Amino acid sequence: GSVTSTGLVVSSKLPRFSDLYTISIASADPKSISAGKPVELTKSVTQWFTKDGVLVEGLFWKDVEALINNYAAEPKKKK
């Protein structure tokens, strides 16, 4: 689909002194007819770490996979 025909731009940001981490996925060629709408996830990094500071990779990847699925989902057509 659009992932293989246009490529993707994946970016992330974590502002200094903030716990809010943002991951964005967009088409490398947004003007392409096969390009999906950009999607973004912003979440506190505290949701992915234990109280001892250990990353719980499964929780992180679950959110990343949901974001990818959201990007890849077919747009709803109006009836």
mmCIF file of N, CA and C in Angstrom:
data_model
loop_
_atom_site.group_PDB
_atom_site.id
_atom_site.type_symbol
_atom_site.label_atom_id
_atom_site.label_comp_id
_atom_site.label_asym_id
_atom_site.label_seq_id
_atom_site.Cartn_x
_atom_site.Cartn_y
_atom_site.Cartn_z
ATOM 1 N N GLY A 1 0.806 -1.194 0.000
ATOM 2 C CA GLY A 1 0.000 0.000 0.000
ATOM 3 C C GLY A 1 0.841 1.246 0.000
ATOM 4 N N SER A 2 0.360 2.241 0.694
ATOM 5 C CA SER A 2 1.013 3.546 0.696
ATOM 6 C C SER A 2 2.387 3.508 1.349
ATOM 7 N N VAL A 3 2.598 2.575 2.249
ATOM 8 C CA VAL A 3 3.890 2.499 2.937
ATOM 9 C C VAL A 3 4.999 2.154 1.948
ATOM 10 N N THR A 4 4.752 1.214 1.068
ATOM 11 C CA THR A 4 5.792 0.795 0.137
ATOM 12 C C THR A 4 5.889 1.689 -1.079
ATOM 13 N N SER A 5 4.807 2.369 -1.465
ATOM 14 C CA SER A 5 4.857 3.166 -2.676
ATOM 15 C C SER A 5 5.374 4.577 -2.447
ATOM 16 N N THR A 6 5.210 5.121 -1.259
ATOM 17 C CA THR A 6 5.672 6.490 -1.019
ATOM 18 C C THR A 6 6.769 6.573 0.031
ATOM 19 N N GLY A 7 6.895 5.566 0.863
ATOM 20 C CA GLY A 7 7.843 5.623 1.969
ATOM 21 C C GLY A 7 7.244 6.390 3.131
ATOM 22 N N LEU A 8 7.899 6.326 4.262
ATOM 23 C CA LEU A 8 7.405 6.991 5.464
ATOM 24 C C LEU A 8 8.460 7.895 6.071
ATOM 25 N N VAL A 9 7.977 8.905 6.756
ATOM 26 C CA VAL A 9 8.832 9.753 7.581
ATOM 27 C C VAL A 9 8.360 9.530 9.012
ATOM 28 N N VAL A 10 9.234 8.977 9.830
ATOM 29 C CA VAL A 10 8.922 8.739 11.237
ATOM 30 C C VAL A 10 9.785 9.686 12.051
ATOM 31 N N SER A 11 9.146 10.452 12.911
ATOM 32 C CA SER A 11 9.913 11.390 13.729
ATOM 33 C C SER A 11 9.425 11.309 15.167
ATOM 34 N N SER A 12 10.266 11.767 16.059
ATOM 35 C CA SER A 12 9.898 11.798 17.464
ATOM 36 C C SER A 12 10.503 13.027 18.107
ATOM 37 N N LYS A 13 9.879 13.451 19.198
ATOM 38 C CA LYS A 13 10.440 14.579 19.939
ATOM 39 C C LYS A 13 10.130 14.428 21.411
ATOM 40 N N LEU A 14 11.045 14.882 22.191
ATOM 41 C CA LEU A 14 10.913 14.909 23.642
ATOM 42 C C LEU A 14 11.514 16.235 24.099
ATOM 43 N N PRO A 15 10.663 17.247 24.282
ATOM 44 C CA PRO A 15 11.185 18.555 24.676
ATOM 45 C C PRO A 15 11.954 18.491 26.000
ATOM 46 N N ARG A 16 12.926 19.341 26.116
ATOM 47 C CA ARG A 16 13.735 19.407 27.331
ATOM 48 C C ARG A 16 12.840 19.696 28.527
ATOM 49 N N PHE A 17 13.075 19.002 29.594
ATOM 50 C CA PHE A 17 12.354 19.144 30.866
ATOM 51 C C PHE A 17 10.878 18.735 30.761
ATOM 52 N N SER A 18 10.531 17.933 29.771
ATOM 53 C CA SER A 18 9.151 17.482 29.607
ATOM 54 C C SER A 18 9.109 15.965 29.656
ATOM 55 N N ASP A 19 7.986 15.432 30.096
ATOM 56 C CA ASP A 19 7.811 13.980 30.087
ATOM 57 C C ASP A 19 6.977 13.542 28.880
ATOM 58 N N LEU A 20 6.529 14.493 28.061
ATOM 59 C CA LEU A 20 5.672 14.171 26.925
ATOM 60 C C LEU A 20 6.489 13.863 25.679
ATOM 61 N N TYR A 21 6.380 12.623 25.246
ATOM 62 C CA TYR A 21 7.100 12.112 24.084
ATOM 63 C C TYR A 21 6.118 12.020 22.924
ATOM 64 N N THR A 22 6.502 12.544 21.761
ATOM 65 C CA THR A 22 5.634 12.524 20.592
ATOM 66 C C THR A 22 6.290 11.731 19.477
ATOM 67 N N ILE A 23 5.534 10.809 18.900
ATOM 68 C CA ILE A 23 5.958 10.030 17.740
ATOM 69 C C ILE A 23 5.005 10.385 16.606
ATOM 70 N N SER A 24 5.566 10.707 15.425
ATOM 71 C CA SER A 24 4.766 11.066 14.263
ATOM 72 C C SER A 24 5.105 10.165 13.093
ATOM 73 N N ILE A 25 4.083 9.803 12.311
ATOM 74 C CA ILE A 25 4.269 9.036 11.085
ATOM 75 C C ILE A 25 3.555 9.782 9.968
ATOM 76 N N ALA A 26 4.263 10.018 8.869
ATOM 77 C CA ALA A 26 3.681 10.704 7.718
ATOM 78 C C ALA A 26 4.267 10.104 6.447
ATOM 79 N N SER A 27 3.614 10.366 5.337
ATOM 80 C CA SER A 27 4.108 9.899 4.051
ATOM 81 C C SER A 27 5.320 10.721 3.640
ATOM 82 N N ALA A 28 6.291 10.071 3.010
ATOM 83 C CA ALA A 28 7.452 10.789 2.492
ATOM 84 C C ALA A 28 7.053 11.653 1.299
ATOM 85 N N ASP A 29 5.930 11.325 0.666
ATOM 86 C CA ASP A 29 5.410 12.097 -0.464
ATOM 87 C C ASP A 29 3.945 12.411 -0.187
ATOM 88 N N PRO A 30 3.679 13.454 0.626
ATOM 89 C CA PRO A 30 2.307 13.729 1.039
ATOM 90 C C PRO A 30 1.356 14.080 -0.110
ATOM 91 N N LYS A 31 1.886 14.436 -1.276
ATOM 92 C CA LYS A 31 1.030 14.784 -2.413
ATOM 93 C C LYS A 31 0.596 13.558 -3.207
ATOM 94 N N SER A 32 1.177 12.416 -2.916
ATOM 95 C CA SER A 32 0.824 11.181 -3.609
ATOM 96 C C SER A 32 -0.606 10.776 -3.283
ATOM 97 N N ILE A 33 -1.296 10.216 -4.276
ATOM 98 C CA ILE A 33 -2.675 9.779 -4.032
ATOM 99 C C ILE A 33 -2.732 8.589 -3.075
ATOM 100 N N SER A 34 -1.623 7.891 -2.918
ATOM 101 C CA SER A 34 -1.603 6.746 -2.008
ATOM 102 C C SER A 34 -1.128 7.119 -0.607
ATOM 103 N N ALA A 35 -0.840 8.397 -0.381
ATOM 104 C CA ALA A 35 -0.351 8.835 0.928
ATOM 105 C C ALA A 35 -1.471 8.814 1.957
ATOM 106 N N GLY A 36 -1.161 8.299 3.125
ATOM 107 C CA GLY A 36 -2.121 8.319 4.224
ATOM 108 C C GLY A 36 -2.032 9.639 4.968
ATOM 109 N N LYS A 37 -3.032 9.890 5.803
ATOM 110 C CA LYS A 37 -3.007 11.095 6.624
ATOM 111 C C LYS A 37 -1.959 10.921 7.714
ATOM 112 N N PRO A 38 -1.220 11.980 8.032
ATOM 113 C CA PRO A 38 -0.232 11.879 9.120
ATOM 114 C C PRO A 38 -0.917 11.542 10.440
ATOM 115 N N VAL A 39 -0.225 10.778 11.267
ATOM 116 C CA VAL A 39 -0.737 10.432 12.594
ATOM 117 C C VAL A 39 0.320 10.757 13.632
ATOM 118 N N GLU A 40 -0.133 10.965 14.857
ATOM 119 C CA GLU A 40 0.775 11.376 15.922
ATOM 120 C C GLU A 40 0.278 10.803 17.245
ATOM 121 N N LEU A 41 1.221 10.443 18.075
ATOM 122 C CA LEU A 41 0.922 9.972 19.426
ATOM 123 C C LEU A 41 1.771 10.779 20.398
ATOM 124 N N THR A 42 1.130 11.367 21.379
ATOM 125 C CA THR A 42 1.844 12.062 22.446
ATOM 126 C C THR A 42 1.437 11.422 23.758
ATOM 127 N N LYS A 43 2.446 10.990 24.496
ATOM 128 C CA LYS A 43 2.167 10.273 25.743
ATOM 129 C C LYS A 43 3.306 10.544 26.728
ATOM 130 N N SER A 44 2.988 10.517 27.994
ATOM 131 C CA SER A 44 4.006 10.677 29.021
ATOM 132 C C SER A 44 4.911 9.451 29.043
ATOM 133 N N VAL A 45 6.198 9.677 29.059
ATOM 134 C CA VAL A 45 7.146 8.562 29.096
ATOM 135 C C VAL A 45 6.989 7.735 30.370
ATOM 136 N N THR A 46 6.356 8.308 31.371
ATOM 137 C CA THR A 46 6.158 7.562 32.614
ATOM 138 C C THR A 46 5.260 6.345 32.408
ATOM 139 N N GLN A 47 4.507 6.310 31.312
ATOM 140 C CA GLN A 47 3.628 5.182 31.012
ATOM 141 C C GLN A 47 4.398 3.956 30.536
ATOM 142 N N TRP A 48 5.648 4.135 30.142
ATOM 143 C CA TRP A 48 6.444 3.038 29.579
ATOM 144 C C TRP A 48 7.577 2.573 30.482
ATOM 145 N N PHE A 49 7.727 3.165 31.656
ATOM 146 C CA PHE A 49 8.826 2.818 32.562
ATOM 147 C C PHE A 49 8.291 2.347 33.906
ATOM 148 N N THR A 50 9.037 1.446 34.523
ATOM 149 C CA THR A 50 8.701 1.016 35.884
ATOM 150 C C THR A 50 9.148 2.089 36.860
ATOM 151 N N LYS A 51 8.757 1.943 38.106
ATOM 152 C CA LYS A 51 9.172 2.916 39.128
ATOM 153 C C LYS A 51 10.687 2.911 39.323
ATOM 154 N N ASP A 52 11.355 1.816 38.889
ATOM 155 C CA ASP A 52 12.811 1.728 38.996
ATOM 156 C C ASP A 52 13.519 2.268 37.757
ATOM 157 N N GLY A 53 12.750 2.795 36.784
ATOM 158 C CA GLY A 53 13.351 3.388 35.596
ATOM 159 C C GLY A 53 13.665 2.411 34.481
ATOM 160 N N VAL A 54 13.049 1.241 34.490
ATOM 161 C CA VAL A 54 13.289 0.237 33.460
ATOM 162 C C VAL A 54 12.190 0.340 32.400
ATOM 163 N N LEU A 55 12.614 0.437 31.134
ATOM 164 C CA LEU A 55 11.657 0.514 30.034
ATOM 165 C C LEU A 55 10.913 -0.808 29.885
ATOM 166 N N VAL A 56 9.594 -0.737 29.814
ATOM 167 C CA VAL A 56 8.759 -1.909 29.555
ATOM 168 C C VAL A 56 8.490 -1.898 28.053
ATOM 169 N N GLU A 57 9.386 -2.571 27.307
ATOM 170 C CA GLU A 57 9.340 -2.507 25.850
ATOM 171 C C GLU A 57 7.998 -2.923 25.272
ATOM 172 N N GLY A 58 7.368 -3.901 25.867
ATOM 173 C CA GLY A 58 6.079 -4.371 25.360
ATOM 174 C C GLY A 58 5.027 -3.278 25.335
ATOM 175 N N LEU A 59 4.980 -2.455 26.371
ATOM 176 C CA LEU A 59 4.019 -1.352 26.415
ATOM 177 C C LEU A 59 4.328 -0.308 25.352
ATOM 178 N N PHE A 60 5.622 0.003 25.192
ATOM 179 C CA PHE A 60 6.031 0.986 24.187
ATOM 180 C C PHE A 60 5.669 0.505 22.786
ATOM 181 N N TRP A 61 6.035 -0.744 22.468
ATOM 182 C CA TRP A 61 5.779 -1.265 21.120
ATOM 183 C C TRP A 61 4.297 -1.436 20.843
ATOM 184 N N LYS A 62 3.511 -1.697 21.866
ATOM 185 C CA LYS A 62 2.058 -1.789 21.687
ATOM 186 C C LYS A 62 1.517 -0.450 21.195
ATOM 187 N N ASP A 63 1.987 0.647 21.787
ATOM 188 C CA ASP A 63 1.553 1.978 21.362
ATOM 189 C C ASP A 63 2.071 2.309 19.964
ATOM 190 N N VAL A 64 3.310 1.928 19.658
ATOM 191 C CA VAL A 64 3.872 2.189 18.331
ATOM 192 C C VAL A 64 3.105 1.391 17.274
ATOM 193 N N GLU A 65 2.818 0.135 17.546
ATOM 194 C CA GLU A 65 2.070 -0.687 16.592
ATOM 195 C C GLU A 65 0.662 -0.128 16.363
ATOM 196 N N ALA A 66 0.018 0.371 17.415
ATOM 197 C CA ALA A 66 -1.304 0.978 17.265
ATOM 198 C C ALA A 66 -1.224 2.226 16.386
ATOM 199 N N LEU A 67 -0.157 2.999 16.530
ATOM 200 C CA LEU A 67 0.023 4.186 15.702
ATOM 201 C C LEU A 67 0.234 3.804 14.242
ATOM 202 N N ILE A 68 1.033 2.777 13.995
ATOM 203 C CA ILE A 68 1.262 2.294 12.630
ATOM 204 C C ILE A 68 -0.053 1.794 12.031
ATOM 205 N N ASN A 69 -0.806 1.042 12.793
ATOM 206 C CA ASN A 69 -2.093 0.545 12.313
ATOM 207 C C ASN A 69 -3.061 1.689 12.022
ATOM 208 N N ASN A 70 -2.999 2.721 12.836
ATOM 209 C CA ASN A 70 -3.835 3.893 12.622
ATOM 210 C C ASN A 70 -3.461 4.575 11.301
ATOM 211 N N TYR A 71 -2.167 4.670 11.011
ATOM 212 C CA TYR A 71 -1.716 5.268 9.753
ATOM 213 C C TYR A 71 -2.155 4.408 8.568
ATOM 214 N N ALA A 72 -2.024 3.116 8.705
ATOM 215 C CA ALA A 72 -2.292 2.200 7.595
ATOM 216 C C ALA A 72 -3.779 1.939 7.368
ATOM 217 N N ALA A 73 -4.623 2.308 8.336
ATOM 218 C CA ALA A 73 -6.053 2.034 8.209
ATOM 219 C C ALA A 73 -6.638 2.765 7.005
ATOM 220 N N GLU A 74 -7.528 2.082 6.326
ATOM 221 C CA GLU A 74 -8.216 2.688 5.189
ATOM 222 C C GLU A 74 -9.103 3.816 5.713
ATOM 223 N N PRO A 75 -9.110 4.959 5.014
ATOM 224 C CA PRO A 75 -9.999 6.036 5.452
ATOM 225 C C PRO A 75 -11.461 5.624 5.291
ATOM 226 N N LYS A 76 -12.277 6.070 6.203
ATOM 227 C CA LYS A 76 -13.708 5.762 6.150
ATOM 228 C C LYS A 76 -14.338 6.549 5.006
ATOM 229 N N LYS A 77 -15.076 5.855 4.158
ATOM 230 C CA LYS A 77 -15.752 6.503 3.042
ATOM 231 C C LYS A 77 -17.155 6.921 3.482
ATOM 232 N N LYS A 78 -17.548 8.120 3.050
ATOM 233 C CA LYS A 78 -18.887 8.613 3.384
ATOM 234 C C LYS A 78 -19.906 7.879 2.524
ATOM 235 N N LYS A 79 -21.055 7.597 3.131
ATOM 236 C CA LYS A 79 -22.123 6.910 2.416
ATOM 237 C C LYS A 79 -22.975 7.889 1.651
#
